[in-house]
PDB file of C-alpha atoms in Angstrom:
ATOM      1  CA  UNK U 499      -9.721  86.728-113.391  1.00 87.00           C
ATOM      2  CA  UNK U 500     -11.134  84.127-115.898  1.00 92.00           C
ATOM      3  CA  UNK U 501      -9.441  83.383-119.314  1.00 93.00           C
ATOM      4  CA  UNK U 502     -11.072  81.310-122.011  1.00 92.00           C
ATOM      5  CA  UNK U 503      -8.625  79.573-124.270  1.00 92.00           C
ATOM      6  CA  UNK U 504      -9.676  78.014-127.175  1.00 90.00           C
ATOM      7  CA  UNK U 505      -8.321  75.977-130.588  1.00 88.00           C
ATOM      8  CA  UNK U 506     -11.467  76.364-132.077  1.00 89.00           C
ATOM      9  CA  UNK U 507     -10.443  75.097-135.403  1.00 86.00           C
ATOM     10  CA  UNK U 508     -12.227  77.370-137.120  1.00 86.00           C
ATOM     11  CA  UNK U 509     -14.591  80.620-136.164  1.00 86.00           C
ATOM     12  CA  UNK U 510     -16.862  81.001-139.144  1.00 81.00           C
ATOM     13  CA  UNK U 511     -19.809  78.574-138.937  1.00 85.00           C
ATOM     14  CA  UNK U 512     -23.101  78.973-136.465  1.00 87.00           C
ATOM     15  CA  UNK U 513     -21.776  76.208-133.942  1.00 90.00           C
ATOM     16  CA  UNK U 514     -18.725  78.185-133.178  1.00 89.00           C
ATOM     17  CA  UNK U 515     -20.950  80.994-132.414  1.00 88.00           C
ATOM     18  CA  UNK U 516     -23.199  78.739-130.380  1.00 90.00           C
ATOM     19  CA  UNK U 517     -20.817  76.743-128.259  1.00 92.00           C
ATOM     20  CA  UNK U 518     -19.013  80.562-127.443  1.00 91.00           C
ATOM     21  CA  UNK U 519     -21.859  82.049-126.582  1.00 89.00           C
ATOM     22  CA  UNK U 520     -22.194  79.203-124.219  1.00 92.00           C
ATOM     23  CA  UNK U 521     -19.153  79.047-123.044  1.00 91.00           C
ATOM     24  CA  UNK U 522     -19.072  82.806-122.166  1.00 90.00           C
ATOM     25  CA  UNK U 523     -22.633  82.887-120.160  1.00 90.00           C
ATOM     26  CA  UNK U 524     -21.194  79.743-118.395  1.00 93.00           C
ATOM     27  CA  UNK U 525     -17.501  81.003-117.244  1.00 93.00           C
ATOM     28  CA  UNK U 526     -17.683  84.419-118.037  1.00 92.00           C
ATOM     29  CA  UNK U 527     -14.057  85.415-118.936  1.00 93.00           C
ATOM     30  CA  UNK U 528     -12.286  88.483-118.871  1.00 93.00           C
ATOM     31  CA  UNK U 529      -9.929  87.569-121.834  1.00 94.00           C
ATOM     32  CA  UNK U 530     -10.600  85.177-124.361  1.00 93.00           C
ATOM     33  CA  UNK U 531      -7.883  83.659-126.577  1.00 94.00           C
ATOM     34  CA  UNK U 532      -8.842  81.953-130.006  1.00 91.00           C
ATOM     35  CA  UNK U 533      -6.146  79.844-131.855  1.00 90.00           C
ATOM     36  CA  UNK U 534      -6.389  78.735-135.572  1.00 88.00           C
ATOM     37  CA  UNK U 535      -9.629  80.757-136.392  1.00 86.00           C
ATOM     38  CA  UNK U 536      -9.253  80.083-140.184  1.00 84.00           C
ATOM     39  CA  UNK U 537     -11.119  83.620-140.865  1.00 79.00           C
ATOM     40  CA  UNK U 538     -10.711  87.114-140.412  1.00 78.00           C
ATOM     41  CA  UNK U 539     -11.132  88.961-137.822  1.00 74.00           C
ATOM     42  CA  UNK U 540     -13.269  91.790-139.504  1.00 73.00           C
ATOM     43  CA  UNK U 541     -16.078  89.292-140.010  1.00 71.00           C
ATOM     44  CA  UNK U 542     -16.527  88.445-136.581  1.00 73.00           C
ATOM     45  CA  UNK U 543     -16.754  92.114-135.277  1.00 66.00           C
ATOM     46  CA  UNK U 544     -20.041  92.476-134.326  1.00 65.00           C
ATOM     47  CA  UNK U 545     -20.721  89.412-132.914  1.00 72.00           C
ATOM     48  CA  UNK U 546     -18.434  90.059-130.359  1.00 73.00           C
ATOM     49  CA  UNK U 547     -19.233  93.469-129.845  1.00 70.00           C
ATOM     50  CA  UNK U 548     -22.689  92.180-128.701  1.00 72.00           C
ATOM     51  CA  UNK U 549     -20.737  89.914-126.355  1.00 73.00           C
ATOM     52  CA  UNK U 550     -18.982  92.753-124.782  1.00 70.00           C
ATOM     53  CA  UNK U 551     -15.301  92.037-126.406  1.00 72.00           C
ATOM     54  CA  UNK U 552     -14.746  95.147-127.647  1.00 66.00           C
ATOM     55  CA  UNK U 553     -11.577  95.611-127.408  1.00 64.00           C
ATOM     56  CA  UNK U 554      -8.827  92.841-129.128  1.00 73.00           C
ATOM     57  CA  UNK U 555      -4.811  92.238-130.709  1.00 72.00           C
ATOM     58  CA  UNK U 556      -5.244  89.412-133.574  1.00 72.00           C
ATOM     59  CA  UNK U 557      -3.162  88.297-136.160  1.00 76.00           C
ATOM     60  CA  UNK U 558      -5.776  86.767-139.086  1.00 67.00           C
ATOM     61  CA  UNK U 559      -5.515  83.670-140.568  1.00 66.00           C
ATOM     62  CA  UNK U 560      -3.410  83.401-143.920  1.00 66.00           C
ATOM     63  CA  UNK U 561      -6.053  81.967-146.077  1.00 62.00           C
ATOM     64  CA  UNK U 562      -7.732  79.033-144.529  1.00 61.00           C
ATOM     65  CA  UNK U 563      -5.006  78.055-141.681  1.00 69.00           C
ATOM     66  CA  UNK U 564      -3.794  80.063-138.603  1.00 80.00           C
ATOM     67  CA  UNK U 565      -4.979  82.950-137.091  1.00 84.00           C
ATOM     68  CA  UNK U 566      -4.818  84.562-133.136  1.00 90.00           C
ATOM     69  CA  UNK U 567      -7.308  86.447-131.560  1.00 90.00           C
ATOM     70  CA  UNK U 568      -6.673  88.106-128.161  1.00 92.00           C
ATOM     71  CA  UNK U 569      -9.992  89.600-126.971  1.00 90.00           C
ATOM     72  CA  UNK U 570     -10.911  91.066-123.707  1.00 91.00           C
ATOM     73  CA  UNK U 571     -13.502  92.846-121.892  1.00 89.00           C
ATOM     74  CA  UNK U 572     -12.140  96.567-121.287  1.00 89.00           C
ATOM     75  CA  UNK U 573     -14.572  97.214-118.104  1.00 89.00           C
ATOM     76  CA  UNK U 574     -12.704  94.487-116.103  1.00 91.00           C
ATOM     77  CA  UNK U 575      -9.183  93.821-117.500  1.00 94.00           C
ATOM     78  CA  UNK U 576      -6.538  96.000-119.696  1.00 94.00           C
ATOM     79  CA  UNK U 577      -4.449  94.683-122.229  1.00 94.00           C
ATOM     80  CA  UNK U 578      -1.733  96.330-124.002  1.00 94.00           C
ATOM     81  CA  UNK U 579       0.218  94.811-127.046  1.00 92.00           C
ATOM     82  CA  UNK U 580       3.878  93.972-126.906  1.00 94.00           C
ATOM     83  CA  UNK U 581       4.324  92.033-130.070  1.00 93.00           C
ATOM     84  CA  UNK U 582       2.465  90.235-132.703  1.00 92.00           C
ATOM     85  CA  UNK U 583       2.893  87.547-135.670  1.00 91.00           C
ATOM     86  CA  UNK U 584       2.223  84.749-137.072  1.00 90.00           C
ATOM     87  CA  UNK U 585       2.765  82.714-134.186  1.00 92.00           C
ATOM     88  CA  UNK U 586       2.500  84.751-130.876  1.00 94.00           C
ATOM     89  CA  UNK U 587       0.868  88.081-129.422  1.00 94.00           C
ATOM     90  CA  UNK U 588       2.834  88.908-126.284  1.00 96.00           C
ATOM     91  CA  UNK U 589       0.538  91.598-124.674  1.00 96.00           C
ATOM     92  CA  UNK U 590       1.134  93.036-120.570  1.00 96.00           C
ATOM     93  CA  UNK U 591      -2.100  92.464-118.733  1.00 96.00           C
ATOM     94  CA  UNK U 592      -3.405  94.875-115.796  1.00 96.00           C
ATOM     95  CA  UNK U 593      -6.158  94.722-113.360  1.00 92.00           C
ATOM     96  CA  UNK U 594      -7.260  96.220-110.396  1.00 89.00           C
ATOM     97  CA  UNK U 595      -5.521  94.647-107.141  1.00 88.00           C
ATOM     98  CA  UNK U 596      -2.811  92.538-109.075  1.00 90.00           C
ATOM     99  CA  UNK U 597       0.314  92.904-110.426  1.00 94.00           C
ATOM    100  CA  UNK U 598       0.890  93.286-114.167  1.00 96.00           C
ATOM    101  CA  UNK U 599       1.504  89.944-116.360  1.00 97.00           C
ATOM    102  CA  UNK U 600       2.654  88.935-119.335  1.00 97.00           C
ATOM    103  CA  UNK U 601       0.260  86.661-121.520  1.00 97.00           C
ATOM    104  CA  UNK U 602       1.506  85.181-124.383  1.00 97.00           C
ATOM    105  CA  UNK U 603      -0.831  83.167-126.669  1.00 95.00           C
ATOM    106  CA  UNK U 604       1.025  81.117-128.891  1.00 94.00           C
ATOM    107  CA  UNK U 605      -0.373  78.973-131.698  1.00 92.00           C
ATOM    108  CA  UNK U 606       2.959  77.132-133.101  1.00 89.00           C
ATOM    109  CA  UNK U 607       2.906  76.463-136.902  1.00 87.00           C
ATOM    110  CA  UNK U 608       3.364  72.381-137.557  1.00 84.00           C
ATOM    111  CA  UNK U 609       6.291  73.270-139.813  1.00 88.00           C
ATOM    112  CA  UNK U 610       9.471  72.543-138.069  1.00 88.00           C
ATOM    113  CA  UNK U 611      11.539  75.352-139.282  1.00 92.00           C
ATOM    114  CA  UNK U 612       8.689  78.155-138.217  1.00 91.00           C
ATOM    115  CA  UNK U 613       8.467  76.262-134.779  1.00 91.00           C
ATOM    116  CA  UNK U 614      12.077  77.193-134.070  1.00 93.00           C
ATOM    117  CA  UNK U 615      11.663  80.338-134.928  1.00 95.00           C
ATOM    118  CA  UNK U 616       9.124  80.395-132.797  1.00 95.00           C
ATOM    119  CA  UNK U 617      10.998  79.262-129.374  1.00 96.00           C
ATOM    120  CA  UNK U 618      13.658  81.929-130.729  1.00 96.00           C
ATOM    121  CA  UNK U 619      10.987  84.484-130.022  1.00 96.00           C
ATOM    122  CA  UNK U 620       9.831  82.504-126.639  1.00 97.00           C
ATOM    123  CA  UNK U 621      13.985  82.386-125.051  1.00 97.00           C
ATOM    124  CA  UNK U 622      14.617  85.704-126.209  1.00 96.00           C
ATOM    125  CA  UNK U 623      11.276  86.857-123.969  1.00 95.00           C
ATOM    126  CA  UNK U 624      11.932  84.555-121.391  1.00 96.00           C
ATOM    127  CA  UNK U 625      16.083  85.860-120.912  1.00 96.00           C
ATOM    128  CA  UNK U 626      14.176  89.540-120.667  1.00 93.00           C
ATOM    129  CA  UNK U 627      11.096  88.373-118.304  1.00 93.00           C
ATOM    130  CA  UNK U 628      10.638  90.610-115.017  1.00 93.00           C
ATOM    131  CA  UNK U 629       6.928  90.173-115.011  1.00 95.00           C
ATOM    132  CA  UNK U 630       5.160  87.187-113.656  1.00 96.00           C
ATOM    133  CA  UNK U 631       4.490  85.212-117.464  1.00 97.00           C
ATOM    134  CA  UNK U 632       1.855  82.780-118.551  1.00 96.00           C
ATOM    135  CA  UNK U 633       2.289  81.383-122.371  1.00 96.00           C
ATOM    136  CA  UNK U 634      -1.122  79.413-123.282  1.00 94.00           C
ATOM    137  CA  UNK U 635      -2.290  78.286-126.768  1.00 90.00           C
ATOM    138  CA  UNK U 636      -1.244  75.190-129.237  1.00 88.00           C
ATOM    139  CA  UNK U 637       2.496  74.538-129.552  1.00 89.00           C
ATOM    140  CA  UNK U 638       1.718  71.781-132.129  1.00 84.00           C
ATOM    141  CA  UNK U 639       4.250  69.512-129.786  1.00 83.00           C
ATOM    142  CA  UNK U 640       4.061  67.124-127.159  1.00 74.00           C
ATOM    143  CA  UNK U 641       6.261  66.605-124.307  1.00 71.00           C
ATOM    144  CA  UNK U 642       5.654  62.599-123.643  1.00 65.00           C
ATOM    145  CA  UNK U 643       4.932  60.098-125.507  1.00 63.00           C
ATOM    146  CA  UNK U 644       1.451  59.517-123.564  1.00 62.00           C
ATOM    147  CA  UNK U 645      -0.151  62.710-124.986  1.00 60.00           C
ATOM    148  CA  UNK U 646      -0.090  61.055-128.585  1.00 62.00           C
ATOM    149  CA  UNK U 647      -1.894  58.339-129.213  1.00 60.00           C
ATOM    150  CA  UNK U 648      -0.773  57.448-133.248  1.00 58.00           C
ATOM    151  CA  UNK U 649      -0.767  53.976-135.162  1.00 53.00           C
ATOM    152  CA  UNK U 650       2.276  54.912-136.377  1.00 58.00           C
ATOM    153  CA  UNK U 651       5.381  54.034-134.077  1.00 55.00           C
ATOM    154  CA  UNK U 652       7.909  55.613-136.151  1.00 52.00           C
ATOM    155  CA  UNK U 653       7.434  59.115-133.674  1.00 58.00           C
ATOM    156  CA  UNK U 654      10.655  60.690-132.833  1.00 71.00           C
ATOM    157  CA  UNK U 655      11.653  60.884-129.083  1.00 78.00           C
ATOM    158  CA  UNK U 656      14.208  63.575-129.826  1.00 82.00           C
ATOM    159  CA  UNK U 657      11.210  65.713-130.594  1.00 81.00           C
ATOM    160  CA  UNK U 658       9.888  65.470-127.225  1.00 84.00           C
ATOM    161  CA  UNK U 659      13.146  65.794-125.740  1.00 88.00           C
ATOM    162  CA  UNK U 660      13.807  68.858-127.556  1.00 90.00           C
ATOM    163  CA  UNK U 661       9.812  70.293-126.714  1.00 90.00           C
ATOM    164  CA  UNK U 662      10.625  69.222-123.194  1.00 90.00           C
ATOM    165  CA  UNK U 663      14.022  71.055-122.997  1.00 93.00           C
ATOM    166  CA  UNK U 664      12.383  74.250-125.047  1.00 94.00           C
ATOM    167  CA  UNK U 665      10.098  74.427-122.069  1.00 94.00           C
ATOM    168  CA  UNK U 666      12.872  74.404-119.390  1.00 94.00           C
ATOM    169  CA  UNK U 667      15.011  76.817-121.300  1.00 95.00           C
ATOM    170  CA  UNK U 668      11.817  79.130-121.196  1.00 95.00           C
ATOM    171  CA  UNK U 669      11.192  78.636-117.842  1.00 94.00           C
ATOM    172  CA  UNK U 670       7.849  77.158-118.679  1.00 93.00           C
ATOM    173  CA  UNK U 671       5.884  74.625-116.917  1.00 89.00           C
ATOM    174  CA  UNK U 672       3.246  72.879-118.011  1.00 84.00           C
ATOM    175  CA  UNK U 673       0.086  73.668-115.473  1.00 84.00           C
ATOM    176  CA  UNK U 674      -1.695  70.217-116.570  1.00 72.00           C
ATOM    177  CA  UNK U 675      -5.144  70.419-118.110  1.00 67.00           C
ATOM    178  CA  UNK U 676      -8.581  68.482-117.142  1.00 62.00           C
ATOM    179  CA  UNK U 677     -10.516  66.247-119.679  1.00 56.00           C
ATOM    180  CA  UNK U 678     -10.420  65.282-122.387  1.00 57.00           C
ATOM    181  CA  UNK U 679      -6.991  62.795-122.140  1.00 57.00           C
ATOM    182  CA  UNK U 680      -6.590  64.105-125.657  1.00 54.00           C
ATOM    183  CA  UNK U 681      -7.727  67.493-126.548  1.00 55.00           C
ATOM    184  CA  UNK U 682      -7.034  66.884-130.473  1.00 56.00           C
ATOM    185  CA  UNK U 683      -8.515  64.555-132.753  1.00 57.00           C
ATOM    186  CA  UNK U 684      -8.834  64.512-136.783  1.00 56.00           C
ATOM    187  CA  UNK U 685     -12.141  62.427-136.184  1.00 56.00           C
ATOM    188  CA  UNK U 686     -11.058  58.962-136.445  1.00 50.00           C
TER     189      UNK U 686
END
């Protein structure tokens, strides 16, 4: 099974479109997870009806920031909600000749108090987990030091101490990634 995870900053414009379309005729997915889509979901429908996505959990964007979308192709995986908000769909994944998952797609919100709500959410599903359980998306944190390059040295380490020790408490581990060294950048 393929999954396509993506902070696509935003899922309105043609280039989105483009670089998706792309993306799907080059990996072809069975679930596809979009992160901070800055629109609703509503808008998008048809486009990914012609794509085959017909079937999806979201939680839109409030206004311009945010937003979740869970999609997946219904002739090769199922996907059944658990919870959803703000900051997390938890959903129990089946297909054919494996055993049933739990994905959680998580796009953390940058204010501190939210994020700890947040791992609230995360501890309370890890302390209950039975299923194998793969949490994917953008946890607005960093574990080391090395995944943030800034020209301000005034970063915290307890902040990465605590993300690291969130992680552990979860039962998470961090399955590495491939290129780019950093996968954010404000364009400076």
């Amino acid at each position: 099974m393929k999954m396509l995870v993506w902070n696509c900053q935003g899922a309105g414009n043609s280039v989105f479109k483009c670089t998706l379309h792309k993306l799907l005729k080059s990996h072809n997915p069975s679930i596809i997870v979009l992160m901070e889509t800055k629109v609703q979901l509503s808008s998008m429908g048809l486009f990914f009806n012609n794509l085959g996505f017909i079937a999806c959990t979201y939680v839109d964007s409030v206004g311009k920031c945010g937003g979740i979308w869970l999609l997946w192709n219904p002739f090769k995986v199922t996907v059944m909600a658990l919870e959803a908000n703000p900051q997390v769909i938890h959903a129990k994944i089946k297909c054919d000749h494996f055993p049933d998952w739990i994905l959680s797609t998580v796009y953390t919100s940058p204010n501190p108090r939210n994020r700890d709500i947040l791992w609230d959410n995360l501890e309370s599903m890890a302390d209950n987990m039975s299923e194998p359980w793969l949490a994917v998306g953008d946890f607005n944190d960093f574990a080391s030091q090395n995944e943030k390059r800034s020209f301000v040295p005034s970063h915290s380490h307890a902040r990465t101490r605590k993300f690291a020790a969130r992680l552990n408490r979860c039962n998470l581990m961090d399955l590495g990634y491939s290129r780019p060294n950093l996968t954010w950048t404000n364009g400076r």
